[in-house]
Amino acid sequence: MTANILKLNCPDAVGLLARITGFIAESGGNLLDVGQYTDPVARWFFTRLAFTGGLAEADPGKFREGFQRLAGPLQAEWQLRPADRPVRTAVLVSREDHCLADLLWRWRSGELNIEIPAVISNHESCRPLAEREGLPFEEIDFSDKPAAFGQLEARLSELGAELVVLARFMQILPDSLCAAYAGRVINIHHSFLPAFVGANPYRRAFERGVKLIGATCHYATPELDEGPIIEQEVARVEHYHDPEDLVRLGRDCERLALARGVRFHVEDRVLVHGNRAIVFRD
Amino acid sequence: MTANILKLNCPDAVGLLARITGFIAESGGNLLDVGQYTDPVARWFFTRLAFTGGLAEADPGKFREGFQRLAGPLQAEWQLRPADRPVRTAVLVSREDHCLADLLWRWRSGELNIEIPAVISNHESCRPLAEREGLPFEEIDFSDKPAAFGQLEARLSELGAELVVLARFMQILPDSLCAAYAGRVINIHHSFLPAFVGANPYRRAFERGVKLIGATCHYATPELDEGPIIEQEVARVEHYHDPEDLVRLGRDCERLALARGVRFHVEDRVLVHGNRAIVFRD
Amino acid sequence: MTANILKLNCPDAVGLLARITGFIAESGGNLLDVGQYTDPVARWFFTRLAFTGGLAEADPGKFREGFQRLAGPLQAEWQLRPADRPVRTAVLVSREDHCLADLLWRWRSGELNIEIPAVISNHESCRPLAEREGLPFEEIDFSDKPAAFGQLEARLSELGAELVVLARFMQILPDSLCAAYAGRVINIHHSFLPAFVGANPYRRAFERGVKLIGATCHYATPELDEGPIIEQEVARVEHYHDPEDLVRLGRDCERLALARGVRFHVEDRVLVHGNRAIVFRD
Amino acid sequence: MTANILKLNCPDAVGLLARITGFIAESGGNLLDVGQYTDPVARWFFTRLAFTGGLAEADPGKFREGFQRLAGPLQAEWQLRPADRPVRTAVLVSREDHCLADLLWRWRSGELNIEIPAVISNHESCRPLAEREGLPFEEIDFSDKPAAFGQLEARLSELGAELVVLARFMQILPDSLCAAYAGRVINIHHSFLPAFVGANPYRRAFERGVKLIGATCHYATPELDEGPIIEQEVARVEHYHDPEDLVRLGRDCERLALARGVRFHVEDRVLVHGNRAIVFRD
């Protein structure tokens, strides 16, 4: 018996949760887990419900049809997905392999419920890491960037990618790609944003003499490093850590923040509203 | 317009949340915040709902009556409380004043929604700290312990204490007192339990050479340091920290863990089941 | 027998630590603790030595004279201070009292080895907090800022302040004051710098949707929030924390970061070079 | 030009650091980094010095000879090692592969300066992980434990192992092996010791309802989970985390604590005295 995950957001109103949980109960579903949040400023309602059995399992199409009759008048954006269905995830990487290695370990161990149709890169260096896991590795030549991004977008489409993870992919995505995959491109930035937007954050952290470094997992948007933040991680540093030490210490922050962010996404725990990510953690 | 907080736990069943939120909606209440958890092993359902308006505000007695008709058949344990009503809290303290000072600051600043009918101690040393806040300070002579605890229990009753906070009170409560105030006595223990149960945890932490020290906020039960854990906090230590350093560093852990634990309790965020505390954090 | 603390920094050279520790040993001193760091980029040497007994205790003037013969040719900047001599510290505060209350508790408990000749403010609100500790509270009218800062600087001089702590003092110090007290004005900023320089950091953190908030303890310099960072602290936040929650959670970060930064300074653990603070922690 | 690392500990005396740094300076060495600690209770002196050039590089034998003339009368235990020489490290593992995978990534990336003559296991399951890195994988049959441990000890000797890392090796080492490799067997235990010594710590953590879980990296000694602690790591958990969640969250603690502990050891940053590990971190 597998769980279904229902995510929904809409303008706030009285009795929303009662109506939604009522619908699930009447359809024979058994709630496992409920997350709910109302943004008091935006007056916006968010919920994530995990439930088993009932109509959603027996006849998902019919459940959707019935639920849309409830959700439509609410102007709700919603999604129903079986929890056990893996998310088709293309991983993009450049030379640094620590995030890729970490994602692959978590994928192989079952911690991340994804399937990886391809690892795509602008460099050859990560090929062995991908191929020894039996994954297709595709290099795209980025000497002509517009052509390369065109090629990339075509491949993502052919691969049926539902999610794109930038696991230290050091190319700035064009707006068109961000738009086409809005809310479905996850990036890891190697600083605790909004500090050190852009290039060389560890070098700049060293020069500023900060006592903390960090990493930020966020959705990519056309504004560089400005997208909704899913997760952040920090580590203490001391005066004796030079920029290379910061790179080394930062790698653990990057791996942890990215892995958690991807997991939250593929478990349908994230709802985005404006520039804020509502994350129903576990 | 003030919120009401409804806490409830009962054996799990299909449609519980739908029925409860449905009742609130039908009674005109507007949900602000919902926490829900089902223990999959114990098959037990826990919820905390914050809502405004409706019958619960207009006529609480009638709301309770109606709700009991829903809750009774579920064998539910439940409680309704207005969020803005302060919890009458007796603070017990011995010689160390850091937790008391911290609680008083948070009380005075409005961070903790409590009222303090008295600070009670087995020593004189904290009298000035309490009295300069305008709080009654009562010393009880503990040379005859059974008599002292009898006197203490009588005073707690006279004071109408709903909650007893042991803010580094270095006397072990008798079983009768733990039973009389089950789930209503909060203690701060100066180690990350279950490590270093009992006396001198910092000295023992030093001797063990741990790299972390901590503090644990828990409900007192007849078994010393074995009650349900509400909150824990840790700090890193190094080889050069001697036992006095651990005491100093630990004070910040104790203050933070106790303050958070008390806040979770007075905001009705904690439900206890067996020896586990379900905490709907904010 | 009290310890002396020797802080020194100078251009790097071979045998520096041997010569310095040799001098202390020959003068009869017994080393308790040595911190040493060489900046490999700036080729600069930093050390902090705690030692007891010998000439530094028996005849400090003669020790200094002898040590200067060693330090002079090294172009060293150095300082010798008895560890038990409190640092004369003026505390400046505006309306928010949490940092002040925390510092006063730590001062009274002996955790901070300071003496406080006065608490100075641009508001009346913290007067009771200072006066009940028996501390002079001085209000300065900031409606005419240049006059107010002139008055402030004169008072600091009269009070013999060795250190100025800005415990949430919401006025920007003029360059002249920063220069006159270079390396001796400690500020607490309510964000993890360099994120959210300037006003309203919690509001901006909320709007950016960060998953971490923080506080930064740094030396004030003419560039706002750009001075050398002594200590930083962070706390996790979630989507459901509104700006007021961030203020509440941030207060604990501010108190901890400021208390640690002040302690590091008064224990002569901080050496500044350019915009970086070398902190020999304990 | 490579650095040498000198580690030394001996009974405390006046002028020790001056004599040691003096010897290095006279031998033409240039100090890069000095760590020093005196245990005030045990009256014991510990130091770690990193330095380049001079006699230690030109003629290590002669440096050792000369240094022993200084160290002998001090009853010092000391060691000199070139920082760039990898530590020959046998990795022992059972079924769980997360610590092994992490160590191998850090080894391959150059973060850990070790060479791995073999991965040894009581199960076949980690063979592919080791072999795809080109490492010999040796399975030992543990159905007859005394024979297996005899075989293991013989292999470690043949392999010339300087360090043995128990990367989730679920067999309790016999006393003889602990003695033969005293201070050279590093274990990762999946709890924040001294809490949850022994088997099934995550299950017991769940049952106790702790709000923190952790991992401890320590030297193995004949007393199970009682050896000197090198590093610990913790993670927050909530009521909704079941034992499997704790296992998942704990894996990251285990990997980080083990990786740091191994790095501290192979960089000669750890000195053990009694049951306490002095760790000169970087």
Short mmCIF file of N, CA and C in Angstrom, two decimals, chain A residues 36-37 39-41 192-196 203 205-212 215-216 218 225-234 236-243 260 275-281, chain C residues 36-37 39-41 192-196 203 205-212 215-216 218 225-234 236-243 260 275-281:
data_model
loop_
_atom_site.label_atom_id
_atom_site.label_comp_id
_atom_site.label_asym_id
_atom_site.label_seq_id
_atom_site.Cartn_x
_atom_site.Cartn_y
_atom_site.Cartn_z
N GLN A 36 0.61 22.04 7.26
CA GLN A 36 -0.28 23.13 6.87
C GLN A 36 0.35 24.42 7.29
N TYR A 37 0.23 25.43 6.48
CA TYR A 37 0.75 26.75 6.83
C TYR A 37 -0.09 27.81 6.14
N ASP A 39 0.15 31.79 5.29
CA ASP A 39 0.97 33.01 5.32
C ASP A 39 0.07 34.16 5.74
N PRO A 40 0.32 34.73 6.93
CA PRO A 40 -0.62 35.74 7.45
C PRO A 40 -0.55 37.06 6.69
N VAL A 41 0.56 37.31 6.03
CA VAL A 41 0.70 38.55 5.28
C VAL A 41 0.04 38.39 3.90
N PHE A 192 26.34 31.25 2.16
CA PHE A 192 25.04 31.39 2.80
C PHE A 192 24.42 32.67 2.24
N LEU A 193 23.64 32.49 1.21
CA LEU A 193 23.00 33.63 0.55
C LEU A 193 22.11 34.36 1.54
N PRO A 194 21.96 35.68 1.40
CA PRO A 194 22.40 36.54 0.30
C PRO A 194 23.84 37.04 0.43
N ALA A 195 24.64 36.48 1.32
CA ALA A 195 26.04 36.89 1.34
C ALA A 195 26.76 36.26 0.16
N PHE A 196 27.65 37.00 -0.47
CA PHE A 196 28.52 36.47 -1.51
C PHE A 196 27.78 35.87 -2.71
N ARG A 203 36.74 32.75 -1.55
CA ARG A 203 37.81 33.76 -1.55
C ARG A 203 37.30 35.04 -0.88
N ALA A 205 34.80 35.31 1.23
CA ALA A 205 34.55 35.04 2.64
C ALA A 205 35.84 35.15 3.44
N PHE A 206 36.92 34.62 2.86
CA PHE A 206 38.22 34.72 3.51
C PHE A 206 38.61 36.19 3.66
N GLU A 207 38.47 36.94 2.58
CA GLU A 207 38.89 38.34 2.62
C GLU A 207 38.05 39.16 3.60
N ARG A 208 36.79 38.81 3.73
CA ARG A 208 35.93 39.53 4.68
C ARG A 208 36.20 39.09 6.12
N GLY A 209 36.86 37.95 6.28
CA GLY A 209 37.16 37.49 7.63
C GLY A 209 35.95 36.98 8.38
N VAL A 210 35.03 36.35 7.69
CA VAL A 210 33.84 35.82 8.38
C VAL A 210 34.21 34.64 9.28
N LYS A 211 33.37 34.38 10.26
CA LYS A 211 33.59 33.27 11.18
C LYS A 211 32.66 32.11 10.87
N LEU A 212 31.88 32.26 9.81
CA LEU A 212 30.99 31.20 9.34
C LEU A 212 31.04 31.17 7.82
N ALA A 215 26.46 27.17 2.64
CA ALA A 215 26.00 26.81 1.31
C ALA A 215 24.49 26.96 1.29
N THR A 216 23.96 27.26 0.10
CA THR A 216 22.54 27.51 -0.06
C THR A 216 21.99 26.70 -1.22
N HIS A 218 18.86 26.30 -3.59
CA HIS A 218 17.73 27.15 -4.00
C HIS A 218 17.27 26.81 -5.41
N ASP A 225 21.35 33.66 -8.25
CA ASP A 225 21.43 33.41 -6.80
C ASP A 225 20.32 34.12 -6.01
N GLU A 226 19.23 34.42 -6.67
CA GLU A 226 18.14 35.13 -5.99
C GLU A 226 16.88 34.28 -5.86
N GLY A 227 16.91 33.04 -6.30
CA GLY A 227 15.71 32.22 -6.28
C GLY A 227 15.33 31.76 -4.88
N PRO A 228 14.14 31.17 -4.76
CA PRO A 228 13.63 30.72 -3.46
C PRO A 228 14.59 29.73 -2.79
N ILE A 229 14.90 29.98 -1.53
CA ILE A 229 15.87 29.17 -0.78
C ILE A 229 15.15 27.97 -0.16
N ILE A 230 15.65 26.78 -0.44
CA ILE A 230 15.08 25.55 0.12
C ILE A 230 15.80 25.16 1.41
N GLU A 231 17.12 25.28 1.41
CA GLU A 231 17.88 24.82 2.57
C GLU A 231 19.22 25.54 2.61
N GLN A 232 19.73 25.75 3.84
CA GLN A 232 21.06 26.32 4.02
C GLN A 232 21.81 25.56 5.10
N GLU A 233 23.10 25.60 4.98
CA GLU A 233 23.94 24.91 5.97
C GLU A 233 25.16 25.79 6.21
N VAL A 234 25.65 25.81 7.44
CA VAL A 234 26.85 26.61 7.74
C VAL A 234 27.86 25.79 8.53
N ARG A 236 31.50 26.60 11.10
CA ARG A 236 32.37 27.61 11.72
C ARG A 236 33.75 27.56 11.09
N VAL A 237 34.34 28.71 10.91
CA VAL A 237 35.73 28.77 10.46
C VAL A 237 36.51 29.69 11.40
N GLU A 238 37.81 29.54 11.34
CA GLU A 238 38.68 30.33 12.21
C GLU A 238 39.66 31.12 11.36
N HIS A 239 40.38 32.01 12.02
CA HIS A 239 41.32 32.87 11.28
C HIS A 239 42.37 32.05 10.53
N TYR A 240 42.68 30.86 11.03
CA TYR A 240 43.77 30.09 10.42
C TYR A 240 43.33 29.29 9.20
N HIS A 241 42.07 29.36 8.87
CA HIS A 241 41.62 28.68 7.65
C HIS A 241 41.86 29.58 6.45
N ASP A 242 42.65 29.11 5.52
CA ASP A 242 42.88 29.89 4.31
C ASP A 242 41.81 29.56 3.28
N PRO A 243 41.81 30.22 2.14
CA PRO A 243 40.73 29.98 1.17
C PRO A 243 40.60 28.51 0.78
N ARG A 260 19.73 17.57 1.10
CA ARG A 260 18.46 17.80 1.79
C ARG A 260 17.47 18.52 0.89
N ASN A 275 8.92 34.58 -3.70
CA ASN A 275 10.31 34.18 -3.57
C ASN A 275 10.58 33.38 -2.30
N ARG A 276 9.53 32.85 -1.70
CA ARG A 276 9.70 32.10 -0.46
C ARG A 276 9.33 30.65 -0.68
N ALA A 277 10.14 29.75 -0.10
CA ALA A 277 9.87 28.32 -0.21
C ALA A 277 9.31 27.83 1.12
N ILE A 278 8.08 27.31 1.05
CA ILE A 278 7.49 26.66 2.21
C ILE A 278 7.98 25.21 2.18
N VAL A 279 8.65 24.79 3.25
CA VAL A 279 9.23 23.45 3.28
C VAL A 279 8.64 22.68 4.46
N PHE A 280 7.82 21.68 4.15
CA PHE A 280 7.29 20.82 5.21
C PHE A 280 8.32 19.72 5.45
N ARG A 281 9.24 19.98 6.37
CA ARG A 281 10.36 19.08 6.61
C ARG A 281 9.94 17.76 7.23
N GLN C 36 49.41 30.82 18.64
CA GLN C 36 50.33 31.36 17.64
C GLN C 36 49.71 31.16 16.28
N TYR C 37 49.88 32.13 15.41
CA TYR C 37 49.38 32.01 14.04
C TYR C 37 50.26 32.85 13.13
N ASP C 39 50.13 34.35 9.33
CA ASP C 39 49.33 34.53 8.11
C ASP C 39 50.25 34.28 6.92
N PRO C 40 49.98 33.21 6.16
CA PRO C 40 50.92 32.84 5.10
C PRO C 40 50.89 33.80 3.92
N VAL C 41 49.80 34.53 3.78
CA VAL C 41 49.71 35.48 2.67
C VAL C 41 50.38 36.79 3.06
N PHE C 192 23.94 37.85 9.92
CA PHE C 192 25.24 37.22 9.68
C PHE C 192 25.89 37.97 8.54
N LEU C 193 26.69 38.95 8.87
CA LEU C 193 27.37 39.76 7.86
C LEU C 193 28.25 38.87 6.98
N PRO C 194 28.44 39.22 5.72
CA PRO C 194 28.03 40.45 5.06
C PRO C 194 26.61 40.45 4.52
N ALA C 195 25.78 39.51 4.89
CA ALA C 195 24.38 39.57 4.47
C ALA C 195 23.67 40.65 5.29
N PHE C 196 22.82 41.41 4.64
CA PHE C 196 21.95 42.36 5.31
C PHE C 196 22.70 43.42 6.12
N ARG C 203 13.67 41.96 8.85
CA ARG C 203 12.63 42.15 7.83
C ARG C 203 13.14 41.69 6.47
N ALA C 205 15.60 39.61 5.90
CA ALA C 205 15.82 38.16 5.93
C ALA C 205 14.52 37.42 5.67
N PHE C 206 13.44 37.93 6.27
CA PHE C 206 12.13 37.33 6.04
C PHE C 206 11.75 37.43 4.57
N GLU C 207 11.95 38.61 4.02
CA GLU C 207 11.55 38.80 2.62
C GLU C 207 12.39 37.95 1.67
N ARG C 208 13.65 37.76 2.01
CA ARG C 208 14.51 36.92 1.16
C ARG C 208 14.21 35.43 1.35
N GLY C 209 13.51 35.10 2.45
CA GLY C 209 13.17 33.70 2.68
C GLY C 209 14.36 32.85 3.08
N VAL C 210 15.29 33.42 3.83
CA VAL C 210 16.46 32.63 4.25
C VAL C 210 16.03 31.55 5.26
N LYS C 211 16.84 30.51 5.37
CA LYS C 211 16.59 29.43 6.31
C LYS C 211 17.50 29.52 7.52
N LEU C 212 18.31 30.57 7.57
CA LEU C 212 19.19 30.84 8.71
C LEU C 212 19.17 32.34 8.98
N ALA C 215 23.74 36.74 13.84
CA ALA C 215 24.23 37.98 14.43
C ALA C 215 25.73 37.99 14.31
N THR C 216 26.27 39.19 14.20
CA THR C 216 27.71 39.36 14.01
C THR C 216 28.27 40.35 15.01
N HIS C 218 31.42 42.58 15.85
CA HIS C 218 32.58 43.08 15.09
C HIS C 218 33.06 44.40 15.67
N ASP C 225 29.19 48.41 9.32
CA ASP C 225 29.07 46.95 9.32
C ASP C 225 30.17 46.26 8.52
N GLU C 226 31.29 46.95 8.34
CA GLU C 226 32.37 46.38 7.54
C GLU C 226 33.62 46.08 8.39
N GLY C 227 33.57 46.32 9.67
CA GLY C 227 34.76 46.14 10.50
C GLY C 227 35.09 44.67 10.75
N PRO C 228 36.28 44.42 11.34
CA PRO C 228 36.73 43.04 11.57
C PRO C 228 35.74 42.25 12.42
N ILE C 229 35.42 41.06 11.96
CA ILE C 229 34.43 40.21 12.62
C ILE C 229 35.10 39.39 13.71
N ILE C 230 34.57 39.48 14.92
CA ILE C 230 35.11 38.71 16.04
C ILE C 230 34.37 37.39 16.19
N GLU C 231 33.06 37.43 16.06
CA GLU C 231 32.26 36.24 16.31
C GLU C 231 30.94 36.34 15.58
N GLN C 232 30.42 35.17 15.17
CA GLN C 232 29.09 35.12 14.54
C GLN C 232 28.31 33.95 15.11
N GLU C 233 27.04 34.09 15.07
CA GLU C 233 26.16 33.03 15.56
C GLU C 233 24.95 32.96 14.64
N VAL C 234 24.43 31.75 14.41
CA VAL C 234 23.25 31.60 13.55
C VAL C 234 22.20 30.73 14.22
N ARG C 236 18.56 28.39 12.93
CA ARG C 236 17.70 27.95 11.83
C ARG C 236 16.33 28.59 11.97
N VAL C 237 15.76 28.95 10.84
CA VAL C 237 14.39 29.44 10.84
C VAL C 237 13.61 28.69 9.77
N GLU C 238 12.31 28.75 9.90
CA GLU C 238 11.43 28.03 8.97
C GLU C 238 10.49 29.03 8.30
N HIS C 239 9.76 28.51 7.30
CA HIS C 239 8.86 29.39 6.56
C HIS C 239 7.81 30.03 7.46
N TYR C 240 7.47 29.35 8.56
CA TYR C 240 6.38 29.85 9.40
C TYR C 240 6.81 30.92 10.40
N HIS C 241 8.10 31.25 10.40
CA HIS C 241 8.55 32.32 11.28
C HIS C 241 8.36 33.66 10.58
N ASP C 242 7.56 34.51 11.19
CA ASP C 242 7.35 35.83 10.62
C ASP C 242 8.44 36.78 11.14
N PRO C 243 8.47 38.01 10.65
CA PRO C 243 9.56 38.90 11.08
C PRO C 243 9.66 39.05 12.61
N ARG C 260 30.29 36.54 23.69
CA ARG C 260 31.55 35.86 23.37
C ARG C 260 32.58 36.84 22.82
N ASN C 275 41.54 43.83 7.89
CA ASN C 275 40.14 43.67 8.23
C ASN C 275 39.83 42.29 8.80
N ARG C 276 40.88 41.58 9.23
CA ARG C 276 40.67 40.24 9.77
C ARG C 276 41.00 40.21 11.25
N ALA C 277 40.16 39.53 12.02
CA ALA C 277 40.40 39.40 13.45
C ALA C 277 40.94 38.00 13.75
N ILE C 278 42.14 37.95 14.28
CA ILE C 278 42.71 36.68 14.75
C ILE C 278 42.19 36.49 16.17
N VAL C 279 41.50 35.38 16.42
CA VAL C 279 40.88 35.15 17.72
C VAL C 279 41.44 33.84 18.30
N PHE C 280 42.23 33.98 19.34
CA PHE C 280 42.71 32.77 20.02
C PHE C 280 41.65 32.38 21.05
N ARG C 281 40.74 31.53 20.62
CA ARG C 281 39.59 31.15 21.44
C ARG C 281 39.99 30.34 22.65
#
